[in-house]
Short mmCIF file of C-alpha atoms in Angstrom, two decimals:
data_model
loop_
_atom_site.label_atom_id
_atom_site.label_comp_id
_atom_site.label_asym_id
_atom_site.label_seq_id
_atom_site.Cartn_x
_atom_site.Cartn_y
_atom_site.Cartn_z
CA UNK A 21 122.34 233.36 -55.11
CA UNK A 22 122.94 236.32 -52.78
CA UNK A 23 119.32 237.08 -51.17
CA UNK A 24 120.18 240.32 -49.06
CA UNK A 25 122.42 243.28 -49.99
CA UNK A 26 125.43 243.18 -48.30
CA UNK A 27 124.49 246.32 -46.91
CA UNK A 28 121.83 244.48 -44.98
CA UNK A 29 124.08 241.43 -44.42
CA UNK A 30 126.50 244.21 -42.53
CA UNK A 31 129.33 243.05 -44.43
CA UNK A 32 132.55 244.07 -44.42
CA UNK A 33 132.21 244.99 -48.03
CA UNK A 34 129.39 247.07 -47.91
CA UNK A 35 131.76 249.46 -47.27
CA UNK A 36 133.24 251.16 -50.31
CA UNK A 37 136.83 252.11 -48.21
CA UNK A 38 137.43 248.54 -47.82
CA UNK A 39 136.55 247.74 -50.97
CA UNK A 40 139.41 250.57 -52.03
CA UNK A 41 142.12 248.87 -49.15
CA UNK A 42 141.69 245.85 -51.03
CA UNK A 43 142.36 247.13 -54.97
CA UNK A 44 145.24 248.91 -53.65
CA UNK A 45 146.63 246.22 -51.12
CA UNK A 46 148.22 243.12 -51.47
CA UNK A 47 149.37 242.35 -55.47
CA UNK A 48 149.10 245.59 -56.33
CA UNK A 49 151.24 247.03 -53.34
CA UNK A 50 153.78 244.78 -53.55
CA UNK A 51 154.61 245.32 -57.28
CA UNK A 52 152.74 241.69 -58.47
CA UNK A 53 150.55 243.53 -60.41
CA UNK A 54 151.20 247.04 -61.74
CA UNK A 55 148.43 249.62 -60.50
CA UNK A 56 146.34 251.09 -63.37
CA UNK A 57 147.94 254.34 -63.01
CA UNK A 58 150.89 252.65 -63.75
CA UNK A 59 149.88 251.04 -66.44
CA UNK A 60 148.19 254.07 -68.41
CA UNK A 61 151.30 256.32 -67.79
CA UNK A 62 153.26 253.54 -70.12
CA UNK A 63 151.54 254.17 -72.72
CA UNK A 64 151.52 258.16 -71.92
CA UNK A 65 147.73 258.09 -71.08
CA UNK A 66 147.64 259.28 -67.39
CA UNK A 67 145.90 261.35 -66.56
CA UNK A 68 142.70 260.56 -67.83
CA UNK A 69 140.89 263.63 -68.88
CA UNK A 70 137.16 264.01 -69.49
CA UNK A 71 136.28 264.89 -72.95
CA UNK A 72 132.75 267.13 -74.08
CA UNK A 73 129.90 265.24 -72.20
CA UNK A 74 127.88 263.42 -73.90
CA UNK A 75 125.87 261.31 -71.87
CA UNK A 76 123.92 261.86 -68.24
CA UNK A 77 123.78 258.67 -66.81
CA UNK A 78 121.45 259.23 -63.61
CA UNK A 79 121.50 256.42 -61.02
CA UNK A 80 117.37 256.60 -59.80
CA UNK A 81 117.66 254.10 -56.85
CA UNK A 82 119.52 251.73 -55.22
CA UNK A 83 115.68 249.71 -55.09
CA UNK A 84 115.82 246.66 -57.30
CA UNK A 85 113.27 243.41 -57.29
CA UNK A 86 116.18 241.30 -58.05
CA UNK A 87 119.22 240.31 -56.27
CA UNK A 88 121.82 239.60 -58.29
CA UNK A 89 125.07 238.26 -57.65
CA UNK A 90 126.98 239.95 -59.22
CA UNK A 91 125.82 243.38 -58.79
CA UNK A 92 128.25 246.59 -58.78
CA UNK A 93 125.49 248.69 -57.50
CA UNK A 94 124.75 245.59 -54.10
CA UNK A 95 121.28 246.76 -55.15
CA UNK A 96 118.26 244.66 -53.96
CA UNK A 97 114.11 245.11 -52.31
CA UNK A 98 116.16 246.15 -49.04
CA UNK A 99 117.88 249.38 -50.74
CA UNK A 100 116.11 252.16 -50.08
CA UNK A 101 118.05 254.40 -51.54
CA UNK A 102 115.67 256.62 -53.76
CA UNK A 103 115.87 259.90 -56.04
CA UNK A 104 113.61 262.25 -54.66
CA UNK A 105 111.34 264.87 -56.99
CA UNK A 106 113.31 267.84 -55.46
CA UNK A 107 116.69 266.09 -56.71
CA UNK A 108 114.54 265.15 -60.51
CA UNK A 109 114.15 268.92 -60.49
CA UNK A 110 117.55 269.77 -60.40
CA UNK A 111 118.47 267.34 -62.84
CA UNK A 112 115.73 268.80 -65.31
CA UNK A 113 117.44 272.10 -64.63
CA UNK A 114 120.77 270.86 -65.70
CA UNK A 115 119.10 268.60 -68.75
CA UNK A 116 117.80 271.86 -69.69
CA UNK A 117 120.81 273.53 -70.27
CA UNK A 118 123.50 271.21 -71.11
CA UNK A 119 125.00 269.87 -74.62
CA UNK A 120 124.55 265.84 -73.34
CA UNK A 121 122.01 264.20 -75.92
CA UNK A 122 121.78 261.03 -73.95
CA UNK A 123 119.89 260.56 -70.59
CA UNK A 124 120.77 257.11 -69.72
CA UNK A 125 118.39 256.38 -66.22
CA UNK A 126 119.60 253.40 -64.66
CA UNK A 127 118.86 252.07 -60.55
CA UNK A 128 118.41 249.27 -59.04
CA UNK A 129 115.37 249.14 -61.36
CA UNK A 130 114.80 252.86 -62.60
CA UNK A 131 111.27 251.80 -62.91
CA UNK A 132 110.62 251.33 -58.99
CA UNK A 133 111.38 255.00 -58.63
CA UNK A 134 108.11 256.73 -58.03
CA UNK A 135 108.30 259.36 -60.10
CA UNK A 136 110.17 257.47 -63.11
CA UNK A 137 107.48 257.99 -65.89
CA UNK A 138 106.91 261.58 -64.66
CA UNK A 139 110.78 262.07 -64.80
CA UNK A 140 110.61 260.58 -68.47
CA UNK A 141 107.84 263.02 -69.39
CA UNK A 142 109.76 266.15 -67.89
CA UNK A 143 113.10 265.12 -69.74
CA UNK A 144 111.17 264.21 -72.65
CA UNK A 145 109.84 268.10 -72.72
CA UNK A 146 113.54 269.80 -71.65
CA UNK A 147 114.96 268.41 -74.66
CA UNK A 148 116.47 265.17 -75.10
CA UNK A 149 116.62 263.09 -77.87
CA UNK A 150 117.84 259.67 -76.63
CA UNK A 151 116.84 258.38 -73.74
CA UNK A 152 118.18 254.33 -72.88
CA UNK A 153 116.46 252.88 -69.71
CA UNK A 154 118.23 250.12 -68.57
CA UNK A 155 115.56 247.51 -67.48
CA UNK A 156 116.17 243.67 -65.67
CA UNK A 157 113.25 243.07 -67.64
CA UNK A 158 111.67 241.08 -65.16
CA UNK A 159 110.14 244.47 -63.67
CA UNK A 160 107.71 244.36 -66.65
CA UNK A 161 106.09 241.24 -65.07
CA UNK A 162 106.74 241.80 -61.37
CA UNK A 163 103.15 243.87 -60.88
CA UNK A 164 100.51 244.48 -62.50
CA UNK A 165 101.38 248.12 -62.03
CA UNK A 166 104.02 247.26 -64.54
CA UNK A 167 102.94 245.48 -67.39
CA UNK A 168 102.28 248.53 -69.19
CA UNK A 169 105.56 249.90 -69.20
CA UNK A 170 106.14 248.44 -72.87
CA UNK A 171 104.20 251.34 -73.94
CA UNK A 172 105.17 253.66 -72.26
CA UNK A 173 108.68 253.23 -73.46
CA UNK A 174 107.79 253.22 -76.59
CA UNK A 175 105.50 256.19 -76.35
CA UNK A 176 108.56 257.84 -75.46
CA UNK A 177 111.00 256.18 -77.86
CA UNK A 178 113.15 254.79 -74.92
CA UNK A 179 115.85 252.56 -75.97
CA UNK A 180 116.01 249.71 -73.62
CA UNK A 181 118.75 247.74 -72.42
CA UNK A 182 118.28 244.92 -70.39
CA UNK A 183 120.53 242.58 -68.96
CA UNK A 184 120.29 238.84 -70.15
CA UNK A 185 123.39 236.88 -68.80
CA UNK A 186 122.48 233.36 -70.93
CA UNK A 187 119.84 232.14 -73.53
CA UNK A 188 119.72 229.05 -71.18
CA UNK A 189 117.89 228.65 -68.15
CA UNK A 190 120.16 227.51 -65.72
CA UNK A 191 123.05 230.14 -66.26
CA UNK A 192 120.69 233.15 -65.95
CA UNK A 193 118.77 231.79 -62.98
CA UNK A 194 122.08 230.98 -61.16
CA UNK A 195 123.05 234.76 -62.01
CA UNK A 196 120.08 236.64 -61.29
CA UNK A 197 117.73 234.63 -59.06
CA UNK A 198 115.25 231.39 -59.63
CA UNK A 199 112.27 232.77 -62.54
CA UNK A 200 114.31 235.26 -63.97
CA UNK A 201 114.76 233.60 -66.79
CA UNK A 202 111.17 233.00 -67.57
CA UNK A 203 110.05 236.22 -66.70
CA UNK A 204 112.91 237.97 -68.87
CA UNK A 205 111.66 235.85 -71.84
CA UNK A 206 107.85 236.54 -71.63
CA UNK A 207 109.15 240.24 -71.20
CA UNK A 208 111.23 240.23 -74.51
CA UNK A 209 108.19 238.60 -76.15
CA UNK A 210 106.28 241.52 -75.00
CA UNK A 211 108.68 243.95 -75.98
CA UNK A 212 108.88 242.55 -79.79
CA UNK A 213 105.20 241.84 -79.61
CA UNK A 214 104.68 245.96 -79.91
CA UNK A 215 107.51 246.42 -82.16
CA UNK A 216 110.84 246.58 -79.66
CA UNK A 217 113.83 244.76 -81.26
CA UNK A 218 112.49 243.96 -84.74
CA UNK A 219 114.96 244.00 -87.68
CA UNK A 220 113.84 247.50 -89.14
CA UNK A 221 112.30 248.81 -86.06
CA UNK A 222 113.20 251.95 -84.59
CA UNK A 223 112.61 250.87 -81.43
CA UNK A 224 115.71 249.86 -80.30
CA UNK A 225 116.22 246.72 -77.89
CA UNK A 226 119.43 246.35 -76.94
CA UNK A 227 120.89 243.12 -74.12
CA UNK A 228 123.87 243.10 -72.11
CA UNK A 229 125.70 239.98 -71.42
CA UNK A 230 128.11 239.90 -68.48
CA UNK A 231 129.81 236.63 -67.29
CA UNK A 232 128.15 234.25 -64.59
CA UNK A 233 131.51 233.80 -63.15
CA UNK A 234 135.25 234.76 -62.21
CA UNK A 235 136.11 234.77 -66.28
CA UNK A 236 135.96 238.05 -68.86
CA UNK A 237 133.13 237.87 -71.60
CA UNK A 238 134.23 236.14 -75.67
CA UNK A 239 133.80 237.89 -78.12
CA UNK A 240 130.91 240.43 -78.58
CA UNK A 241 130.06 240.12 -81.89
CA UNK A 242 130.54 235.93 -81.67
CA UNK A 243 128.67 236.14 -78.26
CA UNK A 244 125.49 238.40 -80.19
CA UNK A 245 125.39 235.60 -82.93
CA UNK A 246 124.68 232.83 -80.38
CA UNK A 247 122.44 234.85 -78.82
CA UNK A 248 120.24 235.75 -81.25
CA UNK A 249 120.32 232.12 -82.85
CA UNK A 250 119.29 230.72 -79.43
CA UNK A 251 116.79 232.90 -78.51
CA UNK A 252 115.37 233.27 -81.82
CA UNK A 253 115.02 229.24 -82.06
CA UNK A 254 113.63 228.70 -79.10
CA UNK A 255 111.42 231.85 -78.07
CA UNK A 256 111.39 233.66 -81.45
CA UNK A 257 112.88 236.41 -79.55
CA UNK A 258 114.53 239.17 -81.56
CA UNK A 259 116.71 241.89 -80.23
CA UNK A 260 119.06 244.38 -81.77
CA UNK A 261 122.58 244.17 -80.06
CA UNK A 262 124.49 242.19 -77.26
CA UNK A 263 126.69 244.67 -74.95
CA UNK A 264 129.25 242.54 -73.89
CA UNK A 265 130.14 244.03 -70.77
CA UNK A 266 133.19 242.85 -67.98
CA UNK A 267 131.96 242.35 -64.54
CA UNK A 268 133.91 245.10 -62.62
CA UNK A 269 135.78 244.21 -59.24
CA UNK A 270 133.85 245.80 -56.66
CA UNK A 271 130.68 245.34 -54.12
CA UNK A 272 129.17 242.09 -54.54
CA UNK A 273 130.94 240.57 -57.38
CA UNK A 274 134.35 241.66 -55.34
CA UNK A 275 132.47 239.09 -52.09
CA UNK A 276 132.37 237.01 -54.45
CA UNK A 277 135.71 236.90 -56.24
CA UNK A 278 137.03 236.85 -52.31
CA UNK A 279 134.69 233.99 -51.01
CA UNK A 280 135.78 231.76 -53.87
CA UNK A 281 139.42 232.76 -54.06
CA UNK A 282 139.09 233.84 -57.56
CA UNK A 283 140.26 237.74 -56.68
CA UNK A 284 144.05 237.53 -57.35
CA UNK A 285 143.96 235.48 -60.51
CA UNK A 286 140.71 237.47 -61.55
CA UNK A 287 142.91 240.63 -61.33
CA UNK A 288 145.82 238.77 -63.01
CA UNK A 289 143.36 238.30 -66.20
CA UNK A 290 141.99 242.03 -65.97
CA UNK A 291 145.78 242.80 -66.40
CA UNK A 292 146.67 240.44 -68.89
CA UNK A 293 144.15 241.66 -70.82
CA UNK A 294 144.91 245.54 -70.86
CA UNK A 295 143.76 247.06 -74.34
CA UNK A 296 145.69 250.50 -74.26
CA UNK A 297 142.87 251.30 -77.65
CA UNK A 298 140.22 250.93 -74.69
CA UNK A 299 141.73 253.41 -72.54
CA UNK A 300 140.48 256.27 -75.63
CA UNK A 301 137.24 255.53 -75.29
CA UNK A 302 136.20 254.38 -71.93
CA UNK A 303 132.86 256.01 -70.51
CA UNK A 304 133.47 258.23 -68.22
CA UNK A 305 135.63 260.73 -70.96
CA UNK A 306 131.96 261.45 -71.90
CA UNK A 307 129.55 260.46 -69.32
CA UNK A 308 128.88 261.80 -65.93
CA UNK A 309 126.90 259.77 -63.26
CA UNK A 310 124.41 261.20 -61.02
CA UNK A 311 123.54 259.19 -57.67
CA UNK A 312 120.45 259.21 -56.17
CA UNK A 313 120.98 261.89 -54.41
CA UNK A 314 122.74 264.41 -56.80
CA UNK A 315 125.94 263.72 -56.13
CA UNK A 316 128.44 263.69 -59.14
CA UNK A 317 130.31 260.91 -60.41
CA UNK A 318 132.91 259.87 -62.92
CA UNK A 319 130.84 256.49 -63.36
CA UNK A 320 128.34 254.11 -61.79
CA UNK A 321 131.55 251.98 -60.24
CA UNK A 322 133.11 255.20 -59.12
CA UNK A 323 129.35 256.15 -57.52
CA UNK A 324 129.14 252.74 -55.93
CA UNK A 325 133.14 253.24 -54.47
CA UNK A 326 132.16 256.70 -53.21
CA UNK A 327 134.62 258.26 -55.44
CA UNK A 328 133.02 261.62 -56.20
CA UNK A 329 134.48 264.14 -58.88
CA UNK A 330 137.27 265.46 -58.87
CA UNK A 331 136.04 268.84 -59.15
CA UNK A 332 134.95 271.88 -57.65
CA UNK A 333 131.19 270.81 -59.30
CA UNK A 334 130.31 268.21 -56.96
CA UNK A 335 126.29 267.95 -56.80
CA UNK A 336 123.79 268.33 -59.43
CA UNK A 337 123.20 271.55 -58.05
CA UNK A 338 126.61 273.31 -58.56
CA UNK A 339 126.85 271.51 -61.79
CA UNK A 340 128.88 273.48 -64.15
CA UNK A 341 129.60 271.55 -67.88
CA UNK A 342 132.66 273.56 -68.17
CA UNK A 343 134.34 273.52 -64.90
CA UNK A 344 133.53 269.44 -65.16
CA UNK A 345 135.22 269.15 -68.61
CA UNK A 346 138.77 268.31 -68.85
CA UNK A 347 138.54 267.70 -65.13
CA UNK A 348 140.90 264.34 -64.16
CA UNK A 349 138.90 261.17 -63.88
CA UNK A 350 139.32 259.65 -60.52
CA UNK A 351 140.86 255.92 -60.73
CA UNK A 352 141.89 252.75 -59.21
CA UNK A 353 142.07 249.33 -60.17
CA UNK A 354 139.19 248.23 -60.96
CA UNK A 355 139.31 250.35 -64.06
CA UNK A 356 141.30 247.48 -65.34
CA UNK A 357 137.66 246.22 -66.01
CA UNK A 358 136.86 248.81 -68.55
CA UNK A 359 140.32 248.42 -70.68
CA UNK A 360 140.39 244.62 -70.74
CA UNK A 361 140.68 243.22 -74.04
CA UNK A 362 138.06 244.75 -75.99
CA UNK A 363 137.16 246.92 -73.21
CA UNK A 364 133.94 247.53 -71.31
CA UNK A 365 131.41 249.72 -71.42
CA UNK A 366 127.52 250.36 -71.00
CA UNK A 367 127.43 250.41 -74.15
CA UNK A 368 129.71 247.40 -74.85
CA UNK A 369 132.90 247.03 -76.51
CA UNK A 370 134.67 250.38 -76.88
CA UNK A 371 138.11 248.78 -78.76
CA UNK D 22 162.83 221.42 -53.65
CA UNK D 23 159.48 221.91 -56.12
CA UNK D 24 157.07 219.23 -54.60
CA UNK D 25 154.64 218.92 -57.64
CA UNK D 26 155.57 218.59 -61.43
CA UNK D 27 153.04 220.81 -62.16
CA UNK D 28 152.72 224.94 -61.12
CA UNK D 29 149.52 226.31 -62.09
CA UNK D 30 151.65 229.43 -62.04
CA UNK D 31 153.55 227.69 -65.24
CA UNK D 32 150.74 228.37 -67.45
CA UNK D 33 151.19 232.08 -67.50
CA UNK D 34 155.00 231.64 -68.03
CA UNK D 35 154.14 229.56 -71.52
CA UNK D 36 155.74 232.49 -73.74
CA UNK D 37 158.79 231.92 -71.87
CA UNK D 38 159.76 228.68 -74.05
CA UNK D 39 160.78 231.51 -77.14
CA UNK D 40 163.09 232.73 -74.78
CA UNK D 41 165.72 230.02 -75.59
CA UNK D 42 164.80 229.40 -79.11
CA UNK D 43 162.91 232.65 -80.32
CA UNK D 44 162.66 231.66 -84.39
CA UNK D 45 160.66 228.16 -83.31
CA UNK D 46 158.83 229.77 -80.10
CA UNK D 47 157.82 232.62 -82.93
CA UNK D 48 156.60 230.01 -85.57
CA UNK D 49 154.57 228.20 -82.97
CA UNK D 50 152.85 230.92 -81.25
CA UNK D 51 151.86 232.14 -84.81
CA UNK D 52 150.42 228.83 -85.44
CA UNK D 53 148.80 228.79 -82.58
CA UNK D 54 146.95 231.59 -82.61
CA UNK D 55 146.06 231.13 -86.47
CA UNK D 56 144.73 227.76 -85.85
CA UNK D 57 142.30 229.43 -83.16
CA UNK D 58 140.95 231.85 -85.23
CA UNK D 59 137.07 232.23 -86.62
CA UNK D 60 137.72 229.82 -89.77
CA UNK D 61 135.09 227.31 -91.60
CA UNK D 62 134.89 226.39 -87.89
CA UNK D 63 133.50 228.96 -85.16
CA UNK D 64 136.56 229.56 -82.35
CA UNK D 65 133.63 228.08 -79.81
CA UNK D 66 133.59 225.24 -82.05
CA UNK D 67 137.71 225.21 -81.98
CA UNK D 68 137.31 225.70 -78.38
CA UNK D 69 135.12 222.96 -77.46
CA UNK D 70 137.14 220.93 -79.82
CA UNK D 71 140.36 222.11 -77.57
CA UNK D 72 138.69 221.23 -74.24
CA UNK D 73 138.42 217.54 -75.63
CA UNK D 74 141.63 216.91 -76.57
CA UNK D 75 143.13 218.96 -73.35
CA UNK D 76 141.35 215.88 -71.83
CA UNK D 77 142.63 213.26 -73.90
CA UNK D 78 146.36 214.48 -74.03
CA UNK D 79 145.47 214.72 -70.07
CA UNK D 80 146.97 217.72 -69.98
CA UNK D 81 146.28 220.52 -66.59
CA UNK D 82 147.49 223.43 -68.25
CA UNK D 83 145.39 222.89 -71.15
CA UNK D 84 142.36 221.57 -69.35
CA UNK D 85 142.69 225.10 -67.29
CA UNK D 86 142.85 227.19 -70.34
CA UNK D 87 140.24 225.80 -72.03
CA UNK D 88 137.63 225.35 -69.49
CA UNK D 89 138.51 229.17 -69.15
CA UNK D 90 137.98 229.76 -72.91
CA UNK D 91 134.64 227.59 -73.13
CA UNK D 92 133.45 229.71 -70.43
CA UNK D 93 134.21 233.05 -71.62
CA UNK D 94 132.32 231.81 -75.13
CA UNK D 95 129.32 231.28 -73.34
CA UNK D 96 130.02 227.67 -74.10
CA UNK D 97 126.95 225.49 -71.07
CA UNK D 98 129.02 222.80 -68.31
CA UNK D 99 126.49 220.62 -70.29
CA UNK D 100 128.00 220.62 -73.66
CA UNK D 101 131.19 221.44 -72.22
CA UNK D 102 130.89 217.36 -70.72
CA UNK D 103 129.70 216.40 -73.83
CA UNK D 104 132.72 217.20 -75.60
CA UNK D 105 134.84 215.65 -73.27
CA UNK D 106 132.54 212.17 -73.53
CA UNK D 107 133.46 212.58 -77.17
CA UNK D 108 137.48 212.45 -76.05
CA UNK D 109 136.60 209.53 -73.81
CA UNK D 110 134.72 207.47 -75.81
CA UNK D 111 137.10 207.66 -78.79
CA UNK D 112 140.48 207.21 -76.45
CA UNK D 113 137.85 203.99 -74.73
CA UNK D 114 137.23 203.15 -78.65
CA UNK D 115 140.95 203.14 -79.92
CA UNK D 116 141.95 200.93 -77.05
CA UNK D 117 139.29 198.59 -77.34
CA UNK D 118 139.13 198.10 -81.54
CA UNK D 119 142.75 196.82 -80.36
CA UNK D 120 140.89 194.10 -79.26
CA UNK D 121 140.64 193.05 -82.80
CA UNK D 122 144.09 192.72 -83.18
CA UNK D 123 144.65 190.69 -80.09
CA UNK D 124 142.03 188.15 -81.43
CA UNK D 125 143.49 188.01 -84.79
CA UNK D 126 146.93 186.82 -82.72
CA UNK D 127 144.95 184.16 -80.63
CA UNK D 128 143.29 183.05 -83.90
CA UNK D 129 146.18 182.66 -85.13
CA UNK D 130 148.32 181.13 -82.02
CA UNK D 131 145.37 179.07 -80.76
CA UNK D 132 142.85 179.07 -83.47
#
């Protein structure tokens, strides 16, 4: 288990052009692989157009209490990367006025943000409807400062979606850090204890699986049963739906693919497993991402690969719904990760 | 000169074998697949199942896929070696109730 960011490490990966070098290098140059551009424009799907947006998915922070291996975003205590109030206030401007029903507030942990709850509130009062905070869970039992943040998402009707690689021990610890796993559980306990995840609740508690290793996820809907079996046998812990999601190829979980020489056959699965269905609905045809510091994004990979828009509507502050929609969505191969087999998104399967 | 019988690259090229008899290579890939699917068994049952015999038949190509598959069904390295002590103990089991049969031949010869 990784315990620095590679940005503090001062790895060669920590920076997001190498990171590009190496998607476009090496199988993919030489014509092993095709690129995804490639492989779209067979099936007449290139270019990728955004659809009506739907969804404002607004990264808070790099700043995470856990260091996960696998993490697209290399988050981690040493990120200081933080949304200010002054960039918050732009993005209430823009919540304000645009047609997106989702606000989908994601970090590091969104909840280390100083001003998360007041950011909640303000939302709450510009308008929107659905708000999904996507928590490691383990936040709700890292401080005291913390434990009452049950409430206050459901005071707000917050959807949560939390990331829960295994029902066993040993997988999630070896994932996301030694504890995890017990602090996850007593969180989910809390959660259901006020109502989160029941059967007819409508506070919705949602998980996301993503593998502990160089292999794509089963099955979603097989995966949820097993899930909900274990955890309801052993912790009596209920939840609503598993997101099966594919670990993407970049930052961290790229190190590692490298380190164990898993990359090229890794790749050579993502390919195998191309779903042209997925390509229709991958995420960022209606989401936008939002980094910390306003900047405008096709996705959170594309945000973590310093792949801005590809628009005249770069920050939050020149944001423009209608110069942004139809614009082209900026790609390379680690898309593959989205349209393998039954594709990827935050919000699971899309195929 | 290949050096090894065996190219983990030869797993990928498995589809190939229709290429020279397409009706058969058809009908077994069919099979296959139907076999795998969600039936009165779970395909992580199936595939657990498949990880044993992989083992037994001692075949690499199937011991890669199916460690794969296990994996990718959330399937734990703990029951994953569980299965496989299944495969052992019954391949360790069919050689040794031969034992029966050589007694039966000394009782006989030497009785």
């Amino acid at each position: 288990m990784a315990l620095k960011s590679l940005h503090k490490r001062e790895s060669d990966l920590a920076n997001s052009k190498r990171q590009l070098e190496i998607l476009s290098n090496g199988i993919f140059q030489n014509g092993e692989l095709p690129t995804f551009k490639n492989k779209i424009a067979e099936t007449n799907q290139f270019p990728l157009k955004a659809k009506k947006l739907e969804i404002l998915q607004i990264n808070v922070g790099y700043m995470c209490n856990q260091v996960c291996d696998h993490c697209h975003v290399d988050a981690g205590p040493d990120r200081k990367e933080i949304m200010t109030k002054t960039t918050m206030t732009q993005c209430l401007e823009v919540i304000k006025n645009t047609g997106a029903h989702t606000l989908d507030l994601t970090g590091g942990a969104p909840e280390m943000n100083p001003n998360f709850r007041w950011f909640v509130e303000e939302a709450a009062k510009a308008g929107i409807k659905d708000f999904i905070v996507r928590s490691n869970l383990t936040i709700i039992r890292a401080n005291k400062k913390y434990y009452d943040l049950p409430e206050f998402f459901k005071k707000h009707n917050i959807h949560v979606v939390s990331s829960m690689p295994h029902w066993t021990r040993g997988k999630t610890d070896k994932q996301r850090g030694d504890g995890v796993f017990d602090k996850s559980i007593k969180a989910l306990q809390d959660l259901n204890a006020i109502g989160y995840g029941m059967p007819e609740s409508g506070l919705k508690l949602d998980l996301v699986y993503n593998p502990s290793g160089a292999f794509l996820p089963g099955d979603q809907m097989a995966m949820e049963k097993d899930f909900k079996k274990a955890l309801k046998e052993d912790f009596n812990i209920q939840f609503h739906n598993l997101f099966a999601i594919t670990n993407l190829p970049i930052s961290r979980f790229l190190d590692y693919l490298i380190a164990s020489e898993n990359y090229e056959d890794y790749m050579y699965s993502l390919v195998e497993a191309y779903n042209p269905a997925a390509v229709k609905n991958v995420m960022c045809t209606n989401t936008l991402s939002i980094s910390w510091d306003g900047h405008l994004y096709d996705c959170d990979f594309n945000q973590m690969l310093n792949l801005p828009v590809n628009s005249k509507a770069k920050h939050i502050s020149k944001f423009n719904e209608e110069l942004l929609e139809g614009r082209e969505i900026v790609i390379s191969q680690h898309c593959y990760g989205c349209t393998a087999g039954a594709g990827s998104s935050c919000q699971g399967s899309v195929a | 000169m290949q050096k090894s019988y065996y190219d983990p690259a030869d797993l990928k090229k498995f589809g190939k074998i229709s290429e020279w008899n397409q009706e058969l290579g058809d009908k077994f890939f069919e099979y296959y697949g139907k076999v795998f699917e969600e039936g009165a068994l779970t395909a992580r049952e199936k595939s657990l199942i498949a990880l044993a015999v992989s083992h037994t038949e001692q075949c690499p190509y199937c011991i890669d896929a199916y460690t794969k598959d296990t994996l990718q069904r959330g399937v734990t390295k703990e029951e994953m070696m569980e299965a496989i002590h299944v495969g052992a103990a019954i391949k360790s089991g069919a050689t040794l109730v031969h034992g029966v049969q050589m007694m039966n031949k000394v009782n006989k010869l030497d009785g």
